[in-house]
PDB file of C-alpha atoms and ligand atoms in Angstrom:
ATOM      1  CA  TRP I  13       0.000   0.000   0.000  1.00 83.00           C
ATOM      2  CA  ASP I  14       2.740   2.337   1.052  1.00 86.00           C
ATOM      3  CA  LEU I  15       4.870   1.564  -1.999  1.00 88.00           C
ATOM      4  CA  GLU I  16       1.914   1.998  -4.324  1.00 90.00           C
ATOM      5  CA  THR I  17       1.375   5.569  -3.137  1.00 89.00           C
ATOM      6  CA  GLN I  18       5.083   6.320  -3.253  1.00 92.00           C
ATOM      7  CA  LEU I  19       5.374   4.973  -6.782  1.00 92.00           C
ATOM      8  CA  SER I  20       2.765   7.349  -8.108  1.00 89.00           C
ATOM      9  CA  ASN I  21       4.770  10.265  -6.681  1.00 92.00           C
ATOM     10  CA  ALA I  22       8.112   8.925  -7.810  1.00 93.00           C
ATOM     11  CA  LEU I  23       7.571   9.674 -11.489  1.00 91.00           C
ATOM     12  CA  GLU I  24       6.685  13.306 -10.820  1.00 90.00           C
ATOM     13  CA  GLN I  25       9.568  13.760  -8.401  1.00 91.00           C
ATOM     14  CA  GLY I  26      12.097  12.399 -10.875  1.00 91.00           C
ATOM     15  CA  ASP I  27      13.028   9.443  -8.668  1.00 93.00           C
ATOM     16  CA  LEU I  28      12.562   6.979 -11.543  1.00 96.00           C
ATOM     17  CA  VAL I  29      15.604   6.903 -13.787  1.00 96.00           C
ATOM     18  CA  LEU I  30      16.940   4.778 -16.593  1.00 98.00           C
ATOM     19  CA  ALA I  31      20.282   2.999 -16.479  1.00 98.00           C
ATOM     20  CA  TYR I  32      21.832   1.743 -19.708  1.00 98.00           C
ATOM     21  CA  GLN I  33      23.610  -1.576 -20.141  1.00 98.00           C
ATOM     22  CA  PRO I  34      25.629  -2.044 -23.330  1.00 98.00           C
ATOM     23  CA  LYS I  35      24.968  -4.863 -25.792  1.00 98.00           C
ATOM     24  CA  LEU I  36      28.158  -5.816 -27.636  1.00 98.00           C
ATOM     25  CA  ALA I  37      28.488  -7.509 -31.008  1.00 98.00           C
ATOM     26  CA  LEU I  38      30.742 -10.572 -31.238  1.00 98.00           C
ATOM     27  CA  PRO I  39      33.482 -11.174 -32.125  1.00 96.00           C
ATOM     28  CA  ASP I  40      34.836  -7.599 -32.106  1.00 96.00           C
ATOM     29  CA  LEU I  41      32.837  -6.316 -29.113  1.00 97.00           C
ATOM     30  CA  GLU I  42      31.655  -3.239 -30.932  1.00 97.00           C
ATOM     31  CA  ILE I  43      28.769  -1.478 -29.199  1.00 97.00           C
ATOM     32  CA  ALA I  44      25.638  -2.829 -30.854  1.00 97.00           C
ATOM     33  CA  GLY I  45      23.258  -0.826 -28.659  1.00 98.00           C
ATOM     34  CA  CYS I  46      22.078  -0.702 -25.086  1.00 98.00           C
ATOM     35  CA  GLU I  47      19.211  -1.826 -22.885  1.00 98.00           C
ATOM     36  CA  ALA I  48      17.414   0.802 -20.804  1.00 98.00           C
ATOM     37  CA  LEU I  49      16.629  -0.514 -17.319  1.00 98.00           C
ATOM     38  CA  MET I  50      14.399   1.382 -14.943  1.00 97.00           C
ATOM     39  CA  ARG I  51      15.622   2.168 -11.438  1.00 96.00           C
ATOM     40  CA  TRP I  52      13.747   3.689  -8.537  1.00 95.00           C
ATOM     41  CA  ASN I  53      15.934   5.727  -6.191  1.00 91.00           C
ATOM     42  CA  ARG I  54      14.118   6.567  -2.998  1.00 87.00           C
ATOM     43  CA  PRO I  55      16.032   9.460  -1.427  1.00 79.00           C
ATOM     44  CA  ASP I  56      15.763   8.313   2.174  1.00 81.00           C
ATOM     45  CA  ALA I  57      14.687   4.712   1.947  1.00 82.00           C
ATOM     46  CA  GLY I  58      17.030   2.944  -0.462  1.00 84.00           C
ATOM     47  CA  ASN I  59      16.257   1.419  -3.845  1.00 86.00           C
ATOM     48  CA  VAL I  60      13.294  -0.791  -4.658  1.00 91.00           C
ATOM     49  CA  PRO I  61      14.269  -3.620  -7.023  1.00 93.00           C
ATOM     50  CA  PRO I  62      12.642  -3.406 -10.469  1.00 94.00           C
ATOM     51  CA  GLU I  63      11.074  -6.899 -10.159  1.00 92.00           C
ATOM     52  CA  ILE I  64       9.052  -5.485  -7.277  1.00 93.00           C
ATOM     53  CA  PHE I  65       7.986  -2.070  -8.522  1.00 95.00           C
ATOM     54  CA  ILE I  66       7.348  -3.142 -12.123  1.00 96.00           C
ATOM     55  CA  ASP I  67       5.020  -5.915 -10.889  1.00 94.00           C
ATOM     56  CA  LEU I  68       3.392  -3.431  -8.555  1.00 94.00           C
ATOM     57  CA  ALA I  69       2.892  -0.965 -11.396  1.00 96.00           C
ATOM     58  CA  GLU I  70       1.443  -3.721 -13.578  1.00 94.00           C
ATOM     59  CA  MET I  71      -1.051  -4.667 -10.841  1.00 93.00           C
ATOM     60  CA  THR I  72      -2.094  -1.130  -9.963  1.00 93.00           C
ATOM     61  CA  GLY I  73      -2.525   0.342 -13.432  1.00 91.00           C
ATOM     62  CA  GLN I  74       0.558   2.545 -13.172  1.00 94.00           C
ATOM     63  CA  ILE I  75       2.520   0.677 -15.807  1.00 96.00           C
ATOM     64  CA  ASP I  76       1.181   2.846 -18.604  1.00 96.00           C
ATOM     65  CA  PRO I  77       2.709   6.163 -17.482  1.00 95.00           C
ATOM     66  CA  LEU I  78       5.885   4.348 -16.447  1.00 96.00           C
ATOM     67  CA  THR I  79       6.291   2.843 -19.901  1.00 97.00           C
ATOM     68  CA  ARG I  80       5.597   6.139 -21.654  1.00 97.00           C
ATOM     69  CA  PHE I  81       8.225   7.733 -19.467  1.00 97.00           C
ATOM     70  CA  ALA I  82      10.723   5.000 -20.386  1.00 98.00           C
ATOM     71  CA  PHE I  83      10.253   5.449 -24.131  1.00 98.00           C
ATOM     72  CA  HIS I  84      10.425   9.197 -23.928  1.00 98.00           C
ATOM     73  CA  ARG I  85      13.464   9.260 -21.662  1.00 98.00           C
ATOM     74  CA  ALA I  86      15.321   6.656 -23.714  1.00 98.00           C
ATOM     75  CA  PHE I  87      14.730   8.520 -26.997  1.00 98.00           C
ATOM     76  CA  ARG I  88      15.783  11.787 -25.421  1.00 98.00           C
ATOM     77  CA  GLN I  89      18.931  10.118 -24.135  1.00 98.00           C
ATOM     78  CA  LEU I  90      19.948   9.037 -27.627  1.00 98.00           C
ATOM     79  CA  GLY I  91      19.905  12.696 -28.649  1.00 96.00           C
ATOM     80  CA  GLU I  92      21.920  13.770 -25.607  1.00 97.00           C
ATOM     81  CA  TRP I  93      24.828  11.369 -25.938  1.00 97.00           C
ATOM     82  CA  PRO I  94      27.976  12.598 -27.696  1.00 96.00           C
ATOM     83  CA  LYS I  95      28.276  12.063 -31.439  1.00 95.00           C
ATOM     84  CA  PHE I  96      31.181   9.620 -31.186  1.00 96.00           C
ATOM     85  CA  LEU I  97      28.782   6.905 -29.988  1.00 96.00           C
ATOM     86  CA  GLY I  98      27.179   6.986 -33.422  1.00 95.00           C
ATOM     87  CA  PRO I  99      23.506   6.253 -34.034  1.00 96.00           C
ATOM     88  CA  ILE I 100      23.337   3.413 -31.491  1.00 97.00           C
ATOM     89  CA  GLY I 101      19.996   1.838 -30.688  1.00 98.00           C
ATOM     90  CA  VAL I 102      18.207   1.459 -27.389  1.00 98.00           C
ATOM     91  CA  ALA I 103      16.078  -1.419 -26.083  1.00 98.00           C
ATOM     92  CA  VAL I 104      13.099  -0.797 -23.801  1.00 98.00           C
ATOM     93  CA  ASN I 105      11.312  -3.529 -21.826  1.00 98.00           C
ATOM     94  CA  VAL I 106       7.538  -3.844 -22.037  1.00 97.00           C
ATOM     95  CA  THR I 107       5.246  -5.877 -19.776  1.00 95.00           C
ATOM     96  CA  PRO I 108       2.372  -8.247 -20.692  1.00 92.00           C
ATOM     97  CA  SER I 109      -0.435  -5.679 -20.413  1.00 93.00           C
ATOM     98  CA  ILE I 110       1.482  -3.114 -22.458  1.00 95.00           C
ATOM     99  CA  VAL I 111       2.341  -5.395 -25.345  1.00 95.00           C
ATOM    100  CA  CYS I 112      -1.339  -6.220 -25.813  1.00 94.00           C
ATOM    101  CA  ASN I 113      -2.367  -2.571 -25.933  1.00 94.00           C
ATOM    102  CA  PRO I 114      -2.605  -0.989 -29.410  1.00 94.00           C
ATOM    103  CA  ASP I 115      -2.016   2.446 -27.802  1.00 95.00           C
ATOM    104  CA  LEU I 116       1.609   1.387 -27.474  1.00 96.00           C
ATOM    105  CA  VAL I 117       2.197   2.043 -31.151  1.00 97.00           C
ATOM    106  CA  ASP I 118       0.955   5.635 -30.945  1.00 97.00           C
ATOM    107  CA  ALA I 119       2.866   6.276 -27.728  1.00 97.00           C
ATOM    108  CA  ILE I 120       6.109   5.088 -29.304  1.00 98.00           C
ATOM    109  CA  GLN I 121       5.587   7.106 -32.458  1.00 98.00           C
ATOM    110  CA  ALA I 122       4.802  10.247 -30.471  1.00 97.00           C
ATOM    111  CA  ALA I 123       7.852   9.838 -28.241  1.00 97.00           C
ATOM    112  CA  ALA I 124      10.165   9.185 -31.199  1.00 98.00           C
ATOM    113  CA  SER I 125       8.961  12.137 -33.232  1.00 97.00           C
ATOM    114  CA  SER I 126       9.085  14.569 -30.295  1.00 96.00           C
ATOM    115  CA  CYS I 127      12.732  13.570 -29.800  1.00 96.00           C
ATOM    116  CA  SER I 128      13.495  13.422 -33.551  1.00 96.00           C
ATOM    117  CA  VAL I 129      14.741   9.840 -33.300  1.00 97.00           C
ATOM    118  CA  GLY I 130      14.130   7.259 -36.027  1.00 97.00           C
ATOM    119  CA  LEU I 131      12.123   4.189 -35.005  1.00 98.00           C
ATOM    120  CA  GLU I 132      14.798   1.888 -36.439  1.00 98.00           C
ATOM    121  CA  ARG I 133      16.901   2.794 -33.388  1.00 98.00           C
ATOM    122  CA  LEU I 134      14.382   1.191 -31.030  1.00 98.00           C
ATOM    123  CA  THR I 135      14.156  -2.423 -29.862  1.00 98.00           C
ATOM    124  CA  VAL I 136      11.219  -3.529 -27.766  1.00 98.00           C
ATOM    125  CA  GLU I 137      12.051  -6.371 -25.352  1.00 98.00           C
ATOM    126  CA  VAL I 138       9.178  -8.607 -24.368  1.00 96.00           C
ATOM    127  CA  THR I 139       9.189 -11.902 -22.449  1.00 94.00           C
ATOM    128  CA  GLU I 140       7.738 -15.135 -23.806  1.00 91.00           C
ATOM    129  CA  ASN I 141       5.071 -15.069 -21.128  1.00 89.00           C
ATOM    130  CA  ALA I 142       3.979 -11.596 -22.144  1.00 90.00           C
ATOM    131  CA  LEU I 143       3.494 -12.869 -25.683  1.00 90.00           C
ATOM    132  CA  MET I 144       1.558 -15.901 -24.549  1.00 88.00           C
ATOM    133  CA  SER I 145      -0.862 -14.018 -22.275  1.00 85.00           C
ATOM    134  CA  ASP I 146      -2.854 -12.793 -25.279  1.00 90.00           C
ATOM    135  CA  ARG I 147      -1.256 -14.122 -28.434  1.00 91.00           C
ATOM    136  CA  GLU I 148      -3.546 -12.511 -30.949  1.00 93.00           C
ATOM    137  CA  ARG I 149      -3.366  -8.996 -29.618  1.00 95.00           C
ATOM    138  CA  SER I 150       0.346  -9.031 -28.826  1.00 95.00           C
ATOM    139  CA  HIS I 151       1.034 -10.451 -32.269  1.00 95.00           C
ATOM    140  CA  ARG I 152      -0.897  -7.609 -33.882  1.00 96.00           C
ATOM    141  CA  VAL I 153       0.850  -4.896 -31.865  1.00 97.00           C
ATOM    142  CA  LEU I 154       4.326  -6.316 -32.471  1.00 97.00           C
ATOM    143  CA  SER I 155       3.721  -6.839 -36.188  1.00 97.00           C
ATOM    144  CA  ARG I 156       2.598  -3.233 -36.496  1.00 97.00           C
ATOM    145  CA  LEU I 157       5.724  -2.040 -34.673  1.00 98.00           C
ATOM    146  CA  ARG I 158       7.933  -4.092 -36.977  1.00 98.00           C
ATOM    147  CA  GLU I 159       6.251  -2.555 -40.010  1.00 98.00           C
ATOM    148  CA  LEU I 160       7.310   0.810 -38.616  1.00 98.00           C
ATOM    149  CA  GLY I 161      10.933  -0.357 -38.329  1.00 98.00           C
ATOM    150  CA  VAL I 162      11.038  -1.163 -34.603  1.00 98.00           C
ATOM    151  CA  ARG I 163      13.001  -4.310 -33.703  1.00 98.00           C
ATOM    152  CA  VAL I 164      11.370  -6.894 -31.443  1.00 98.00           C
ATOM    153  CA  SER I 165      13.385  -8.986 -28.996  1.00 98.00           C
ATOM    154  CA  ILE I 166      12.163 -12.023 -27.049  1.00 96.00           C
ATOM    155  CA  ASP I 167      13.594 -11.541 -23.550  1.00 96.00           C
ATOM    156  CA  ASP I 168      14.547 -14.225 -20.998  1.00 95.00           C
ATOM    157  CA  PHE I 169      14.124 -16.876 -23.675  1.00 95.00           C
ATOM    158  CA  GLY I 170      13.966 -20.425 -22.369  1.00 93.00           C
ATOM    159  CA  THR I 171      12.267 -19.742 -19.053  1.00 93.00           C
ATOM    160  CA  GLY I 172       8.736 -18.922 -20.190  1.00 88.00           C
ATOM    161  CA  HIS I 173       5.756 -20.785 -21.511  1.00 84.00           C
ATOM    162  CA  SER I 174       5.930 -20.380 -25.253  1.00 83.00           C
ATOM    163  CA  SER I 175       5.775 -23.486 -27.395  1.00 85.00           C
ATOM    164  CA  LEU I 176       7.674 -24.337 -30.549  1.00 87.00           C
ATOM    165  CA  ALA I 177       4.353 -24.220 -32.384  1.00 86.00           C
ATOM    166  CA  TYR I 178       4.064 -20.563 -31.476  1.00 86.00           C
ATOM    167  CA  PHE I 179       7.759 -19.899 -31.870  1.00 86.00           C
ATOM    168  CA  LYS I 180       7.625 -20.501 -35.607  1.00 87.00           C
ATOM    169  CA  GLN I 181       5.283 -17.545 -36.046  1.00 88.00           C
ATOM    170  CA  ILE I 182       6.691 -15.141 -33.445  1.00 89.00           C
ATOM    171  CA  PRO I 183       7.059 -11.653 -34.934  1.00 94.00           C
ATOM    172  CA  ALA I 184      10.606 -11.044 -33.713  1.00 96.00           C
ATOM    173  CA  ASP I 185      14.098 -10.028 -34.796  1.00 98.00           C
ATOM    174  CA  GLU I 186      16.116 -11.094 -31.772  1.00 98.00           C
ATOM    175  CA  LEU I 187      16.248 -13.790 -29.083  1.00 97.00           C
ATOM    176  CA  LYS I 188      17.819 -13.124 -25.697  1.00 98.00           C
ATOM    177  CA  ILE I 189      18.899 -16.318 -23.973  1.00 98.00           C
ATOM    178  CA  ASP I 190      17.991 -16.086 -20.308  1.00 97.00           C
ATOM    179  CA  LYS I 191      20.882 -15.349 -17.991  1.00 98.00           C
ATOM    180  CA  SER I 192      20.192 -18.455 -15.885  1.00 97.00           C
ATOM    181  CA  PHE I 193      21.579 -20.608 -18.735  1.00 98.00           C
ATOM    182  CA  VAL I 194      24.421 -18.263 -19.636  1.00 98.00           C
ATOM    183  CA  MET I 195      25.759 -17.658 -16.118  1.00 97.00           C
ATOM    184  CA  ASN I 196      26.201 -21.382 -15.523  1.00 95.00           C
ATOM    185  CA  MET I 197      27.456 -22.533 -18.857  1.00 97.00           C
ATOM    186  CA  MET I 198      31.067 -23.164 -17.835  1.00 97.00           C
ATOM    187  CA  ALA I 199      30.028 -25.200 -14.788  1.00 97.00           C
ATOM    188  CA  ASP I 200      27.071 -27.056 -16.252  1.00 97.00           C
ATOM    189  CA  GLU I 201      27.441 -28.734 -19.621  1.00 97.00           C
ATOM    190  CA  SER I 202      23.646 -29.041 -19.980  1.00 98.00           C
ATOM    191  CA  ASP I 203      23.324 -25.260 -19.829  1.00 98.00           C
ATOM    192  CA  ALA I 204      26.093 -24.911 -22.417  1.00 98.00           C
ATOM    193  CA  ARG I 205      24.246 -27.272 -24.758  1.00 98.00           C
ATOM    194  CA  ILE I 206      20.987 -25.399 -24.323  1.00 97.00           C
ATOM    195  CA  VAL I 207      22.735 -22.124 -25.150  1.00 98.00           C
ATOM    196  CA  GLU I 208      24.331 -23.662 -28.238  1.00 98.00           C
ATOM    197  CA  GLN I 209      21.039 -25.093 -29.486  1.00 97.00           C
ATOM    198  CA  VAL I 210      19.080 -21.893 -28.848  1.00 97.00           C
ATOM    199  CA  ILE I 211      21.650 -20.052 -30.964  1.00 98.00           C
ATOM    200  CA  ALA I 212      21.099 -22.602 -33.743  1.00 98.00           C
ATOM    201  CA  LEU I 213      17.316 -22.327 -33.393  1.00 96.00           C
ATOM    202  CA  GLY I 214      17.405 -18.544 -33.528  1.00 96.00           C
ATOM    203  CA  HIS I 215      19.667 -18.518 -36.558  1.00 97.00           C
ATOM    204  CA  ALA I 216      17.464 -21.071 -38.327  1.00 96.00           C
ATOM    205  CA  PHE I 217      14.654 -18.530 -38.074  1.00 95.00           C
ATOM    206  CA  GLY I 218      16.782 -15.555 -39.116  1.00 96.00           C
ATOM    207  CA  LEU I 219      16.957 -14.076 -35.611  1.00 97.00           C
ATOM    208  CA  LYS I 220      19.946 -12.397 -33.971  1.00 98.00           C
ATOM    209  CA  VAL I 221      20.830 -14.123 -30.704  1.00 98.00           C
ATOM    210  CA  VAL I 222      21.940 -12.212 -27.612  1.00 98.00           C
ATOM    211  CA  ALA I 223      23.329 -13.842 -24.467  1.00 98.00           C
ATOM    212  CA  GLU I 224      22.546 -11.911 -21.296  1.00 98.00           C
ATOM    213  CA  GLY I 225      24.222 -12.423 -17.923  1.00 98.00           C
ATOM    214  CA  VAL I 226      27.773 -12.765 -19.289  1.00 98.00           C
ATOM    215  CA  GLU I 227      29.852 -12.462 -16.138  1.00 98.00           C
ATOM    216  CA  THR I 228      33.269 -13.819 -17.168  1.00 98.00           C
ATOM    217  CA  ALA I 229      35.727 -13.656 -20.067  1.00 97.00           C
ATOM    218  CA  GLU I 230      35.540 -17.465 -20.396  1.00 98.00           C
ATOM    219  CA  VAL I 231      31.802 -17.365 -21.050  1.00 98.00           C
ATOM    220  CA  ALA I 232      32.240 -14.552 -23.578  1.00 98.00           C
ATOM    221  CA  ALA I 233      34.924 -16.530 -25.427  1.00 98.00           C
ATOM    222  CA  ARG I 234      32.797 -19.652 -25.508  1.00 98.00           C
ATOM    223  CA  LEU I 235      29.791 -17.703 -26.810  1.00 98.00           C
ATOM    224  CA  ALA I 236      31.965 -16.269 -29.572  1.00 98.00           C
ATOM    225  CA  ALA I 237      33.143 -19.762 -30.464  1.00 98.00           C
ATOM    226  CA  ILE I 238      29.600 -21.094 -30.828  1.00 98.00           C
ATOM    227  CA  GLY I 239      28.421 -18.210 -32.996  1.00 98.00           C
ATOM    228  CA  CYS I 240      26.395 -16.051 -30.604  1.00 98.00           C
ATOM    229  CA  ASP I 241      25.787 -12.616 -32.160  1.00 98.00           C
ATOM    230  CA  CYS I 242      25.761 -10.368 -29.136  1.00 98.00           C
ATOM    231  CA  VAL I 243      26.702 -10.330 -25.436  1.00 98.00           C
ATOM    232  CA  GLN I 244      25.512  -8.352 -22.449  1.00 98.00           C
ATOM    233  CA  GLY I 245      26.483  -8.693 -18.805  1.00 98.00           C
ATOM    234  CA  PHE I 246      28.467  -7.634 -15.781  1.00 98.00           C
ATOM    235  CA  HIS I 247      31.755  -8.816 -17.305  1.00 98.00           C
ATOM    236  CA  PHE I 248      31.498  -5.894 -19.724  1.00 98.00           C
ATOM    237  CA  ALA I 249      29.405  -3.386 -17.819  1.00 98.00           C
ATOM    238  CA  LYS I 250      26.685  -3.077 -15.212  1.00 98.00           C
ATOM    239  CA  PRO I 251      23.692  -0.920 -16.117  1.00 98.00           C
ATOM    240  CA  LEU I 252      25.262   2.552 -16.246  1.00 98.00           C
ATOM    241  CA  ALA I 253      24.024   6.035 -15.377  1.00 97.00           C
ATOM    242  CA  PRO I 254      23.508   8.101 -18.552  1.00 97.00           C
ATOM    243  CA  ARG I 255      26.700  10.125 -18.141  1.00 97.00           C
ATOM    244  CA  ASP I 256      28.777   7.023 -17.388  1.00 98.00           C
ATOM    245  CA  PHE I 257      27.810   5.311 -20.633  1.00 98.00           C
ATOM    246  CA  PRO I 258      29.944   7.418 -22.999  1.00 97.00           C
ATOM    247  CA  ALA I 259      32.791   7.358 -20.458  1.00 97.00           C
ATOM    248  CA  TRP I 260      32.644   3.553 -20.428  1.00 98.00           C
ATOM    249  CA  ALA I 261      32.404   3.395 -24.227  1.00 96.00           C
TER     250      ALA I 261
HETATM  251  O1    G J  14      14.940  -9.706 -17.820  1.00 52.56           O
HETATM  252  P1    G J  14      15.932  -8.699 -18.286  1.00 52.56           P
HETATM  253  O2    G J  14      16.911  -9.268 -19.265  1.00 52.56           O
HETATM  254  O3    G J  14      15.328  -7.429 -18.775  1.00 52.56           O
HETATM  255  O4    G J  14      16.775  -8.387 -16.963  1.00 52.56           O
HETATM  256  C1    G J  14      17.830  -7.524 -16.901  1.00 52.56           C
HETATM  257  C2    G J  14      18.330  -7.538 -15.466  1.00 52.56           C
HETATM  258  O5    G J  14      19.468  -8.393 -15.373  1.00 52.56           O
HETATM  259  C3    G J  14      18.765  -6.174 -14.985  1.00 52.56           C
HETATM  260  O6    G J  14      18.165  -5.889 -13.753  1.00 52.56           O
HETATM  261  C4    G J  14      20.273  -6.272 -14.862  1.00 52.56           C
HETATM  262  O7    G J  14      20.779  -5.505 -13.798  1.00 52.56           O
HETATM  263  C5    G J  14      20.507  -7.755 -14.658  1.00 52.56           C
HETATM  264  N1    G J  14      21.788  -8.179 -15.240  1.00 52.56           N
HETATM  265  C6    G J  14      22.393  -7.670 -16.318  1.00 52.56           C
HETATM  266  N2    G J  14      23.572  -8.285 -16.575  1.00 52.56           N
HETATM  267  C7    G J  14      23.726  -9.214 -15.607  1.00 52.56           C
HETATM  268  C8    G J  14      24.761 -10.170 -15.301  1.00 52.56           C
HETATM  269  O8    G J  14      25.779 -10.296 -15.972  1.00 52.56           O
HETATM  270  N3    G J  14      24.533 -10.969 -14.222  1.00 52.56           N
HETATM  271  C9    G J  14      23.413 -10.878 -13.444  1.00 52.56           C
HETATM  272  N4    G J  14      23.306 -11.698 -12.390  1.00 52.56           N
HETATM  273  N5    G J  14      22.433  -9.985 -13.689  1.00 52.56           N
HETATM  274  C10   G J  14      22.576  -9.164 -14.755  1.00 52.56           C
HETATM  275 MN1   MN J  15      15.368  -7.127 -20.995  1.00 52.56          MN
END
């Protein structure tokens, strides 16, 4: 109850911010883009983890303004970063209720045009479960976004409830292998095999494959060896404050 009230004030007070974690292309580790991750800094009470406040926002109807804020802030950020970064793209996460809502398309278009950013610089990340909650509507929204040039990424792949029957018609450009498989792949050969086969599956369907949760150089090297397209994780960078991103780059 307390958090719910605080969350509605947090947006207005500027306590919700985006951190940016780089996505790097293998094998050269060029910056392929970044993922915007929302953080809630409570001045006197410490941070609330995103798993908690995003779920809370989804349950209390506050996810809509939060998502609009994320798109707008992320687009604005692209315009604020120094030119040497080039026209890098940004990925924004959307929840189950949002991906089924046709208003998403208008909100994204409005945010992009008010910041003069092309839609081809945006990736929308959506989990398998979000897609499965209302297949028809999410399919329609994502297909429309792709027509406009937005990339679609299936997040946390391998942990949700999608089936192969649905997979073959998923309107997506990218698969992100869930970090639970990636983090363990040097210790657990089963995880390594899953990662390898998901890469093959993604490529068979013309998708780029990203491994998230890359925490060591060994994992990065192995991913490069088995043909993964992109890596993201603490080994390269934690989610960074906006001004730290160009410094890191
Ligand atoms: O589900 P999604 O991929 O959007 O989750 C991203 C979350 O994973 C972020 O909260 C981010 O801080 C975290 N994360 C990013 N890289 C790593 C990593 O290398 N290891 C771990 N344990 N978590 C990570
Ligand atoms: Mn994500």
